[in-house]
Structures are given as structure tokens and as C-alpha cells.
CSV table of C-alpha atoms in Angstrom, one decimal:
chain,number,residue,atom,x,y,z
A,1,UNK,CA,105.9,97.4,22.9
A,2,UNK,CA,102.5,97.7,21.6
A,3,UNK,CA,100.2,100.7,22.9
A,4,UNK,CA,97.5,99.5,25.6
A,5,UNK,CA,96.2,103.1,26.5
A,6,UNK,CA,93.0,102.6,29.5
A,7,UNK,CA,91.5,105.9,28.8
A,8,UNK,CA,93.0,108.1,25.8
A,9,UNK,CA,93.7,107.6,21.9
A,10,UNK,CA,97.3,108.7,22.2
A,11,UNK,CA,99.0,110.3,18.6
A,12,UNK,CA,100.7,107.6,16.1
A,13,UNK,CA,104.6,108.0,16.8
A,14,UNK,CA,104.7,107.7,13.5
A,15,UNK,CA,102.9,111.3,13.1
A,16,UNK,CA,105.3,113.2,15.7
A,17,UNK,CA,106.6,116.0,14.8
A,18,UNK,CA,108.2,119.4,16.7
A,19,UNK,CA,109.4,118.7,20.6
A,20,UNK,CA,107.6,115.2,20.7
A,21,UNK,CA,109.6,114.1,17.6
A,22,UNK,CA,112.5,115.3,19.3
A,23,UNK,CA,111.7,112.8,22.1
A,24,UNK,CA,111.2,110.8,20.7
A,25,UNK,CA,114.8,110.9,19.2
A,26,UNK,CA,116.1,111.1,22.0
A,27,UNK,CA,114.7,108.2,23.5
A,28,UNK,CA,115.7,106.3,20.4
A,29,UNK,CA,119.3,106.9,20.9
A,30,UNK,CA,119.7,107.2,25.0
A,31,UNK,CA,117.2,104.4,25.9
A,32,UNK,CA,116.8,101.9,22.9
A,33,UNK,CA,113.1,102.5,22.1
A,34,UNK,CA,111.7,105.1,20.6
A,35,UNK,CA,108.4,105.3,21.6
A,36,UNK,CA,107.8,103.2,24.5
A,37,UNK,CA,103.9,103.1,26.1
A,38,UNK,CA,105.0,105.2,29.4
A,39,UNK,CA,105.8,108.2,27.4
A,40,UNK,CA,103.4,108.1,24.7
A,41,UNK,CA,100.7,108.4,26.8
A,42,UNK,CA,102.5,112.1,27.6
A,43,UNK,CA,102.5,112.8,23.8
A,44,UNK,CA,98.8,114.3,24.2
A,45,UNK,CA,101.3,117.7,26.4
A,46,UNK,CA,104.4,117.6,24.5
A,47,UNK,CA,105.9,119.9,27.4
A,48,UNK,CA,104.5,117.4,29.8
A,49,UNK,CA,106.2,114.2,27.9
A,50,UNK,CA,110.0,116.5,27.4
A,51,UNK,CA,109.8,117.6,31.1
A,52,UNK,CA,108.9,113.6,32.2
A,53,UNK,CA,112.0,112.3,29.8
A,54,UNK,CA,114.2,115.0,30.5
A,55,UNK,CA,113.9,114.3,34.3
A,56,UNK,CA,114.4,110.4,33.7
A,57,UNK,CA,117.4,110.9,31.2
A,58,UNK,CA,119.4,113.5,33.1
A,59,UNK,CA,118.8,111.5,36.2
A,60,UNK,CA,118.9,107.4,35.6
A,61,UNK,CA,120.6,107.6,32.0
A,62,UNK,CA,123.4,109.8,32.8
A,63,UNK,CA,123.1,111.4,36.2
A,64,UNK,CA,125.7,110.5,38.5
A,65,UNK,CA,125.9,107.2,40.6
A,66,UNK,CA,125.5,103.1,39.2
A,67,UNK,CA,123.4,102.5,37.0
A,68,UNK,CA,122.7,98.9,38.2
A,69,UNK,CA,122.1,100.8,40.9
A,70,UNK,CA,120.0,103.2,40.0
A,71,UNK,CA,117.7,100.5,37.9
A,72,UNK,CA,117.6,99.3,41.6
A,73,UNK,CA,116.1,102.2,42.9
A,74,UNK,CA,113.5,102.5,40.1
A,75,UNK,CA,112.3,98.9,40.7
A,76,UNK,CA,112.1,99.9,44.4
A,77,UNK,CA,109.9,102.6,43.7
A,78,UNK,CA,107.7,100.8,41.1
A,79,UNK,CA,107.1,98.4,43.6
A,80,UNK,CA,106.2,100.6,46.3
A,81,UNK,CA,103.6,102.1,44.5
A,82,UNK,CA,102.0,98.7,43.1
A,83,UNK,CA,103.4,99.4,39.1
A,84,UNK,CA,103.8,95.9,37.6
A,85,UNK,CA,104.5,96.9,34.1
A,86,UNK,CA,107.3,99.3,35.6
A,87,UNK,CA,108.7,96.5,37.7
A,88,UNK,CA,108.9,94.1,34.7
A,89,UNK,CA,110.7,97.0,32.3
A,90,UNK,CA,113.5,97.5,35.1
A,91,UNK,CA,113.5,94.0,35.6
A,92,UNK,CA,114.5,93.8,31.7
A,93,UNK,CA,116.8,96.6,32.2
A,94,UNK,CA,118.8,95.0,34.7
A,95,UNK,CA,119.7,92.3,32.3
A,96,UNK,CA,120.2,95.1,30.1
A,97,UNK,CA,123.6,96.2,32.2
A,98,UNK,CA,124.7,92.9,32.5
A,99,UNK,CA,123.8,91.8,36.1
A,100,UNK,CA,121.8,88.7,35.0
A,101,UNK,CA,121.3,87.1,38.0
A,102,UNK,CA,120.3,90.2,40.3
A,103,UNK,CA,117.7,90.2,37.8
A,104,UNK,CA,116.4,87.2,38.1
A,105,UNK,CA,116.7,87.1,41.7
A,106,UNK,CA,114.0,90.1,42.2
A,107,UNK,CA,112.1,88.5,39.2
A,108,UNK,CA,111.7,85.5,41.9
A,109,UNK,CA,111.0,87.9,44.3
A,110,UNK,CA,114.1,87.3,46.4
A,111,UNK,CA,116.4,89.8,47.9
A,112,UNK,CA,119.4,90.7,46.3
A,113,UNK,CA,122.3,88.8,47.3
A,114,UNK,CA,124.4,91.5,47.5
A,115,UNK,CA,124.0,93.8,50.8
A,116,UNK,CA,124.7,97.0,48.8
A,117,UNK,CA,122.3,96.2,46.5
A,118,UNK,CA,119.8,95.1,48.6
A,119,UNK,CA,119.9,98.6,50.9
A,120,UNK,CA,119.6,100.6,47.3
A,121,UNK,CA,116.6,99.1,46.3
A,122,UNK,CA,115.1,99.3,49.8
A,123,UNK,CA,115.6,102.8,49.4
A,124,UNK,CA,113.7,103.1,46.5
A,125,UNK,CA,111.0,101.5,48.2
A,126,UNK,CA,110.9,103.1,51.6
A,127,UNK,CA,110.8,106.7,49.7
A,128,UNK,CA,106.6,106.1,48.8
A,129,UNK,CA,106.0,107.1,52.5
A,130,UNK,CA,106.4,110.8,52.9
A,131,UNK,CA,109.9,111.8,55.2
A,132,UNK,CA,111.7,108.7,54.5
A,133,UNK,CA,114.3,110.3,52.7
A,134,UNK,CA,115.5,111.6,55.7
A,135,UNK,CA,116.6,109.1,57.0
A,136,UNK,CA,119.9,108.5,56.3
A,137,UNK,CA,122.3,107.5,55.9
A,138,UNK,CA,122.4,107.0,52.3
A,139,UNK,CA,122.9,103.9,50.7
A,140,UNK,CA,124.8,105.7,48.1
A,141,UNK,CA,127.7,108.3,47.8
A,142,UNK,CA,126.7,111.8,49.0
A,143,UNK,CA,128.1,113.0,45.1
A,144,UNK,CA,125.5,110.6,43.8
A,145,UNK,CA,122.7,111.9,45.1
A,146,UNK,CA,121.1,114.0,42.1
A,147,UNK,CA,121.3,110.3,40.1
A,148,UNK,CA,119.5,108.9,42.8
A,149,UNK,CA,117.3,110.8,44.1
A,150,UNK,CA,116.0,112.0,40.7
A,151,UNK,CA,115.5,108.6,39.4
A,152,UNK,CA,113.2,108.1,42.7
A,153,UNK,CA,111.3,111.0,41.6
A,154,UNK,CA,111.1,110.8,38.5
A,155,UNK,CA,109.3,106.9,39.0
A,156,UNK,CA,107.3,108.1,41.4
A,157,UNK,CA,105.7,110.3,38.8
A,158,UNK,CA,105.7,107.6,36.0
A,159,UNK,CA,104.2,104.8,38.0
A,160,UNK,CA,101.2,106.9,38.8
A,161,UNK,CA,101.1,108.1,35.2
A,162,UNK,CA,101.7,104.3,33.9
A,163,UNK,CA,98.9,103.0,36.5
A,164,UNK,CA,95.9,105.6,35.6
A,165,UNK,CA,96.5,105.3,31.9
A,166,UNK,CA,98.6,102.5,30.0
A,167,UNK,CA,98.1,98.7,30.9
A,168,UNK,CA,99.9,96.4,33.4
A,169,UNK,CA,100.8,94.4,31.2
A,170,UNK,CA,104.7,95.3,29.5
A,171,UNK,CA,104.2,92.7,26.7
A,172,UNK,CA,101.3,90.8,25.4
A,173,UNK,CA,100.4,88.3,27.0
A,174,UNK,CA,102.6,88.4,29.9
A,175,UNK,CA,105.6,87.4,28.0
A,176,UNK,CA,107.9,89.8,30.3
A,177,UNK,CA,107.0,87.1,32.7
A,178,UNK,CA,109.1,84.4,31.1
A,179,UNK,CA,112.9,84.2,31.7
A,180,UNK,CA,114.0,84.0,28.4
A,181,UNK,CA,112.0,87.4,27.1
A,182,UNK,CA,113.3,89.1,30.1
A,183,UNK,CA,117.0,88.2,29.0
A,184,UNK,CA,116.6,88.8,25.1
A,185,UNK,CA,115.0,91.8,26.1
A,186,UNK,CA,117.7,92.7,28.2
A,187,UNK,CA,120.3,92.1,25.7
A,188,UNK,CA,118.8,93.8,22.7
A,189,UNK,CA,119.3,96.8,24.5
A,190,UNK,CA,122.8,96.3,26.3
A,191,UNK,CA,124.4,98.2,23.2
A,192,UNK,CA,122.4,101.2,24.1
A,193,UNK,CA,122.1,101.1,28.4
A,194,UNK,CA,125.8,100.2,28.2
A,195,UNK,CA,126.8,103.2,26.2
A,196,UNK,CA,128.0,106.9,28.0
A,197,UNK,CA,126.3,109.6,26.5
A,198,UNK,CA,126.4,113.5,27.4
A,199,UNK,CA,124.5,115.1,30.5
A,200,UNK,CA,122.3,117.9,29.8
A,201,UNK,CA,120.8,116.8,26.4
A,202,UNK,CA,117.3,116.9,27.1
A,203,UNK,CA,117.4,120.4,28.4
A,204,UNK,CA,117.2,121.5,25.1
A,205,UNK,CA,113.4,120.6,24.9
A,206,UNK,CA,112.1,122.4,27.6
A,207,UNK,CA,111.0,125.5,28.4
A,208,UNK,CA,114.1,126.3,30.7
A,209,UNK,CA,112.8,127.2,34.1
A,210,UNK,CA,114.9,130.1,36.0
A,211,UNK,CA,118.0,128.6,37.9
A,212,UNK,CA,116.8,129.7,41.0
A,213,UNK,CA,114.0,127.1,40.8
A,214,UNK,CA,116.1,124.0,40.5
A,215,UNK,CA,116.3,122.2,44.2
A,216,UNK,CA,119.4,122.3,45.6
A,217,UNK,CA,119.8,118.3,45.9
A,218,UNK,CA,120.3,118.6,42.3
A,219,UNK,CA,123.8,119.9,43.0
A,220,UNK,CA,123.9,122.1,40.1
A,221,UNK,CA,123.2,119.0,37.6
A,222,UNK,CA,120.7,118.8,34.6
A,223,UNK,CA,118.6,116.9,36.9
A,224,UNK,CA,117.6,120.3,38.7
A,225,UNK,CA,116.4,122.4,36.1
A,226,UNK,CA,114.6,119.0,34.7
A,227,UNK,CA,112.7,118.9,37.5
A,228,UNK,CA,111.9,122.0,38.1
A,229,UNK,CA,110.2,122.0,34.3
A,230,UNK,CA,108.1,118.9,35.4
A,231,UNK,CA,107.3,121.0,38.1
A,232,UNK,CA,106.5,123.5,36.1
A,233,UNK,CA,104.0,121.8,33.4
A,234,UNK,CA,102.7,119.1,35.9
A,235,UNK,CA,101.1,121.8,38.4
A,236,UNK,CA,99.7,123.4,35.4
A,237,UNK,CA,97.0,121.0,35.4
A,238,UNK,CA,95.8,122.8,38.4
A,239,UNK,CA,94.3,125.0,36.4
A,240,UNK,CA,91.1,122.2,35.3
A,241,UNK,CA,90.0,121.9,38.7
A,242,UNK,CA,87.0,124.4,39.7
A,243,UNK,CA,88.6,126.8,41.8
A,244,UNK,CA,86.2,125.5,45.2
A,245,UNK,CA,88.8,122.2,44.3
A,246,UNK,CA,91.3,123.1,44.3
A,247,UNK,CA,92.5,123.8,48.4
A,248,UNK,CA,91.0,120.3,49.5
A,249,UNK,CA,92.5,118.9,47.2
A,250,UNK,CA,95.8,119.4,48.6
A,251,UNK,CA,94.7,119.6,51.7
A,252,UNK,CA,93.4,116.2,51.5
A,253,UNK,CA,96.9,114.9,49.9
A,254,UNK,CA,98.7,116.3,52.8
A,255,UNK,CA,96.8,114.5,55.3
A,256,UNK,CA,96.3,111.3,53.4
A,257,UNK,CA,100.3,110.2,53.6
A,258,UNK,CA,101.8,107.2,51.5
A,259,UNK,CA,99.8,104.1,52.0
A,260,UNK,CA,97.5,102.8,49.7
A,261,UNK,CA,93.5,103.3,50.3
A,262,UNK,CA,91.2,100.3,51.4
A,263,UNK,CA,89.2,99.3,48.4
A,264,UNK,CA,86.0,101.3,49.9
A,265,UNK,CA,88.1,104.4,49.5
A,266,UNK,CA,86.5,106.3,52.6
A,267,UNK,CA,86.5,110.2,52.3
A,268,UNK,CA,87.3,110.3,48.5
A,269,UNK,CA,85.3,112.7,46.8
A,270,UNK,CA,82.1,110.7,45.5
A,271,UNK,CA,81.9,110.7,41.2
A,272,UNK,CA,79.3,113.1,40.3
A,273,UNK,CA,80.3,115.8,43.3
A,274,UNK,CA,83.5,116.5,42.5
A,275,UNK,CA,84.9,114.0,39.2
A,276,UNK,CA,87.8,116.4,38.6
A,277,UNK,CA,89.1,116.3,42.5
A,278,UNK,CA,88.1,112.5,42.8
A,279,UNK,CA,90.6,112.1,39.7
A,280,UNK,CA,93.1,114.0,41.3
A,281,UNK,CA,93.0,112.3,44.9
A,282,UNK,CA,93.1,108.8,43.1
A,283,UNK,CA,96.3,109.9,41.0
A,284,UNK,CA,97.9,110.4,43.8
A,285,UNK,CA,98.1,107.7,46.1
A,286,UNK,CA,96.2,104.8,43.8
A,287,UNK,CA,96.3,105.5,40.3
A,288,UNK,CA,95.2,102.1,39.7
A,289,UNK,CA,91.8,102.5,41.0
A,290,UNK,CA,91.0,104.9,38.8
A,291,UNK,CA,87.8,103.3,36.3
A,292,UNK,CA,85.8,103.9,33.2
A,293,UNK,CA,83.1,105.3,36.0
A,294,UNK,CA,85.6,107.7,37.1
A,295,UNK,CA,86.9,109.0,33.9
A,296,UNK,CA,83.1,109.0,32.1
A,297,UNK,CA,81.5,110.9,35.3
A,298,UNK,CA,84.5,113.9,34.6
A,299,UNK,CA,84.2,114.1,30.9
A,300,UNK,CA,82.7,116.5,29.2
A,301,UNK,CA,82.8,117.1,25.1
A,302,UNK,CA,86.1,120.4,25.7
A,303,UNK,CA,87.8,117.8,27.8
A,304,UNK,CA,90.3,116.2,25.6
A,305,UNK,CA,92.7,113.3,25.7
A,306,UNK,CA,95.6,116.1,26.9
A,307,UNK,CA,92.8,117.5,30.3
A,308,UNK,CA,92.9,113.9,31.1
A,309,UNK,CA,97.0,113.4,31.2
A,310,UNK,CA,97.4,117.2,32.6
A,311,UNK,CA,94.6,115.9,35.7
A,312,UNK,CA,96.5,112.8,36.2
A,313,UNK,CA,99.6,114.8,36.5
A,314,UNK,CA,99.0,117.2,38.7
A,315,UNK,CA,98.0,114.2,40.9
A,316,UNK,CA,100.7,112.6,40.2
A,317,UNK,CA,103.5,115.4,40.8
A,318,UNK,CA,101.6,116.7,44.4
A,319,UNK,CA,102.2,112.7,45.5
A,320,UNK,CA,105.9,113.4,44.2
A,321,UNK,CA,106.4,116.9,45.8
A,322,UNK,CA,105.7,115.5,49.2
A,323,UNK,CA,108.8,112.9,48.4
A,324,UNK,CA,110.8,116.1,47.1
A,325,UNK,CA,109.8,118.5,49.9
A,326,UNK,CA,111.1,115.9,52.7
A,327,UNK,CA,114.2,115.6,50.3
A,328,UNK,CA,114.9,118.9,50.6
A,329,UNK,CA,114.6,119.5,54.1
A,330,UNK,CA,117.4,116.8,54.8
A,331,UNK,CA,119.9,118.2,52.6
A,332,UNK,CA,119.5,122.0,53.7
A,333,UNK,CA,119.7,120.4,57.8
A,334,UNK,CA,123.1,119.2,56.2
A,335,UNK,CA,122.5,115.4,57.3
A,336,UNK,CA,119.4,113.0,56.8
A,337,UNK,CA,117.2,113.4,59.8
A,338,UNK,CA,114.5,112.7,61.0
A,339,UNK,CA,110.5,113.5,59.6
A,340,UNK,CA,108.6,117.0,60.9
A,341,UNK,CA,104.9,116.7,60.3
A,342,UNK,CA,103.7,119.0,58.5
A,343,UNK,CA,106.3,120.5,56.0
A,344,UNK,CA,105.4,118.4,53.4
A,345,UNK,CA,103.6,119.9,50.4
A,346,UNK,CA,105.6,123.3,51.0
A,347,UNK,CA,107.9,123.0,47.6
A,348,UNK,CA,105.0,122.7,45.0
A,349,UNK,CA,104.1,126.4,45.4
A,350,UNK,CA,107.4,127.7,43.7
A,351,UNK,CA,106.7,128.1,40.1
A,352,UNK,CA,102.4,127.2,40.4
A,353,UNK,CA,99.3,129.0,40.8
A,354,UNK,CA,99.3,131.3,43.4
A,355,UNK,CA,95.7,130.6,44.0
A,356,UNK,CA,96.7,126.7,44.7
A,357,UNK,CA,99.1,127.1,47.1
A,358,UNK,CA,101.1,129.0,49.7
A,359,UNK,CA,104.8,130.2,49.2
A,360,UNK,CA,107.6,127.7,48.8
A,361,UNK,CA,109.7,126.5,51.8
């Protein structure tokens, strides 16, 4: 895959070294590219990229549950949140584990013949609005649910990355678009999807958070402390919004819900008031309206390629944590129920900025 960055000059792969290089290994071995576009765009925070892999590996690669399945739910959620080139790469993945014509059948745009199948990938696509988790019941076994539910999270977070800063585009010139490239694709990496490989791997390239902090969904799986490290580094990026920010910001992210803006985008913070909140705020629910206008009006010469991918982060993540926080709440009640306004946004607080937000729920 070649790199089609919108707004940064990501590092050569070729120049990694340290935790990126390590990555970058492991994505090599566990996923059958080494340096695909949605994580070199991360390379700029090399805790930031580990944290983001570490949560996809432990969670779709070898957290429990299908992984047909799984793939299901990450198309579900790429397609909620309007991320074509992450609906074309699980598209190729599918072929990838064999189940050619389910592939082909979403590729069309159809519904999956089978009804298992089709209630996993709806799902993935009913978690965008905040409290659908929920409901239940799952379309899964209970045992499964870190694999799940951490693949759901963890696309929620890359489609919002993917849409503020890489292309839609998977391959040049639309060529994910034709049958053929979807299957070769598929089958040069069978070898590699098909294969088992260890849990827990990609802990070793983070800073390990306490094991308080992982959620208890996680059932005491890799995929907890992996996303409490994304936690960890994505609400870091609070710390480039002007401190007057920084409250309406999340304010205005817990009132604003899953859908996606009209195109006039009413009540987003105008360019030159607030850049840094307006980036933020777009992040979060429409990455893909963010424009040359909106990154050029919030640069400034000490803001780097790695401000810009820690601001679209921490928009990113406080979308996410709204998903999590609803998650959370059904699996302490014991069974899936149904939404409580206003709880959402409570879990983001545990290992952040005091001066961001209140306690953790």
C-alpha cells in the first residue's frame, strides 16, 4: 500500500527504529504488512501507534471469538462512521479467512446471507450511536466479548484517525474496487490471517498501564490493559488545547451524540476562534470534514506532524470512550440494558488530566 498522508509527512518505514520498528515487526508477522497507511500515520507518537496496534492485535488478531466474525464487526464499524478505505481493507480481509462469497456479498452491498453473520456485522454498525451496546443480547458468546467488543473500539478509533489523515482510497486508483484485487489480495495474506499466534504479544511495547485501569469487559485479557494504554496516550493530546478549551470541548461531545453533522456544521467552533477545539470536535464525529483550512488556521511553526496525530486522537478516543463508557455500564448491570442519558463520557477521566475531566464512573 502506498502512503497517501492528507496533512503530515509521516517517517520512511524504512528509517524505524526503537518501539515503531518493533511495530512494525509485529505487524509484519501477525497481520501480513508491515507498514500499512493506517498505522504509519501513528509513527509521528510511537506510544500512540504501539497502544493503537496493541489494542487491534490483542483484540481482532487473537482475542477471543471468530475471526470472520470479528472482520464483520470491523466492517460494521467502518461503515458506520463513513471509512471507505477501512471497508475496502476488511472487505480484502474477509477473503483473507476464506469466506469468499460473504465478501463479495457486502462488496455488492448486500446482506449477508447468513443470519449470524448478518446480526454481527449489524452490531458493529449500530455501536457508532452512543448506548447501543446495551442492548443486548449479543450476537456473540458472552466469553467472546473482549474480541468483540475491542475490535469495535479499536475501529472506532482508526476510522476517525484513517478519515482526518490518510486517503480513501486503499489502492491506487480504486483497484480494491475490482473483484479480482479484492481476492488476490485476500489470498496473499491467508497464510498469515489463517495462522494462531500468541495473545499478549504487543503488551510488551507499551508503557503498561496499572491493572486496575483495564475495564472489566476485557475479562482479564490483553485487550484490557491495551486499551487502557490507548487510553492513556490518546487523552494525552489534551494537553495542546488552551486550557479555556478544553471543558466545551467535551461538553460539546457529550451533547452532540453519534450522527454525522449537516455539511454547514452549526455550533462548531468557527477556524480562527478556536482551530485547536474545531479540530478536536471534527475528529470526533466527522473526521472527514476536516480541510487544509482547518489544519492551516491551527498551525503554528512548534506544532509538528506528531501535535497534529495527538489532536486527532484525543478526538478520536472521547468519540470512542462514549462507545466504552455505555459498554461498561451494561456489563457491571450484569445484562445489556437499556441507554441512561447522561453517563456517557464518565470512563475517560481514569488515567487523564485532572483538569479535563471529572472522576471515572
Amino acid at each position: 500500500m502506498s502512503t497517501r498522508f492528507r496533512f503530515t509527512a509521516s517517517p520512511s518505514p524504512r528509517a524505524a527504529t526503537g518501539r515503531v520498528a518493533g511495530v512494525y515487526g509485529q505487524l509484519a508477522r501477525d497481520f501480513g504488512l508491515r507498514a500499512p497507511d493506517t498505522f504509519v500515520v501513528l509513527s509521528p507518537v510511537p506510544e500512540l501507534l504501539a497502544a493503537t496496534w496493541a489494542l487491534m492485535r490483542e483484540s481482532l488478531i487473537v482475542g477471543p471469538g471468530d475471526r470472520t466474525g470479528k472482520e464483520l464487526v470491523a466492517l460494521g464499524v467502518s461503515r458506520a462512521n463513513r471509512c471507505p478505505f477501512c471497508v475496502d481493507a476488511h472487505t480484502v480481509l474477509l477473503h483473507a479467512t476464506g469466506d469468499h462469497a460473504l465478501a463479495e456479498r457486502l462488496a455488492r452491498g448486500e446482506r449477508p446471507a447468513d443470519e449470524a453473520h448478518a446480526r454481527v456485522l449489524e452490531w458493529g454498525e449500530r455501536s457508532r450511536v452512543p448506548g447501543a451496546l446495551e442492548d443486548g443480547p449479543y450476537p456473540f458468546p458472552r466469553a467472546h466479548l473482549p474480541g468483540y467488543a475491542g475490535t469495535a473500539l479499536a475501529f472506532h478509533f482508526i476510522n476517525r484517525v484513517v478519515s482526518a489523515l490518510v486517503g480513501e482510497d486503499l489502492l491506487p486508483g480504486r483497484a480494491q474496487r475490482l473483484r479480482a484485487v479484492r481476492s488476490l489480495g485476500g489470498r496473499a495474506l491467508a497464510r498469515t490471517v489463517r495462522r494462531s499466534a500468541p495473545p499478549g504479544d504487543a503488551l510488551t511495547l507499551l508503557d503498561r498501564p496499572a491493572p486496575g485501569e483495564a475495564p472489566a469487559w476485557a475479562g482479564g485479557t490483553p485487550v484490557g490493559p491495551a486499551y487502557a494504554a490507548l487510553l492513556r496516550t490518546a487523552m494525552a493530546g489534551a494537553d495542546l488545547l488552551d486550557t479555556d478549551d478544553q471543558g466545551p470541548v467535551v461538553e460539546a461531545l457529550l451533547d452532540r451524540g453519534g450522527p454525522h453533522p449537516p455539511l454547514a456544521l452549526p455550533g462548531f467552533p468557527g477556524r480562527r476562534e478556536r482551530p485547536g477545539a474545531r479540530l478536536v470536535l471534527l475528529a470526533a464525529p466527522a473526521p472527514y470534514r476536516i480541510t487544509d483550512e482547518d489544519v492551516a488556521a491551527w498551525r503554528r511553526p512548534d506544532q509538528t506532524d506528531d501535535c497534529l496525530v495527538r489532536l486527532v486522537a484525543l478526538g478520536a478516543f472521547l468519540a470512542v470512550d462514549r462507545v466504552e463508557s455505555a459498554l461498561g455500564r451494561a456489563v457491571r448491570s450484569g445484562e445489556p440494558s437499556r441507554p441512561s442519558r447522561g453517563a456517557a463520557g464518565t470512563s475517560v477521566a481514569r488515567p487523564v488530566p485532572g483538569h479535563l475531566l471529572g472522576g471515572h464512573g
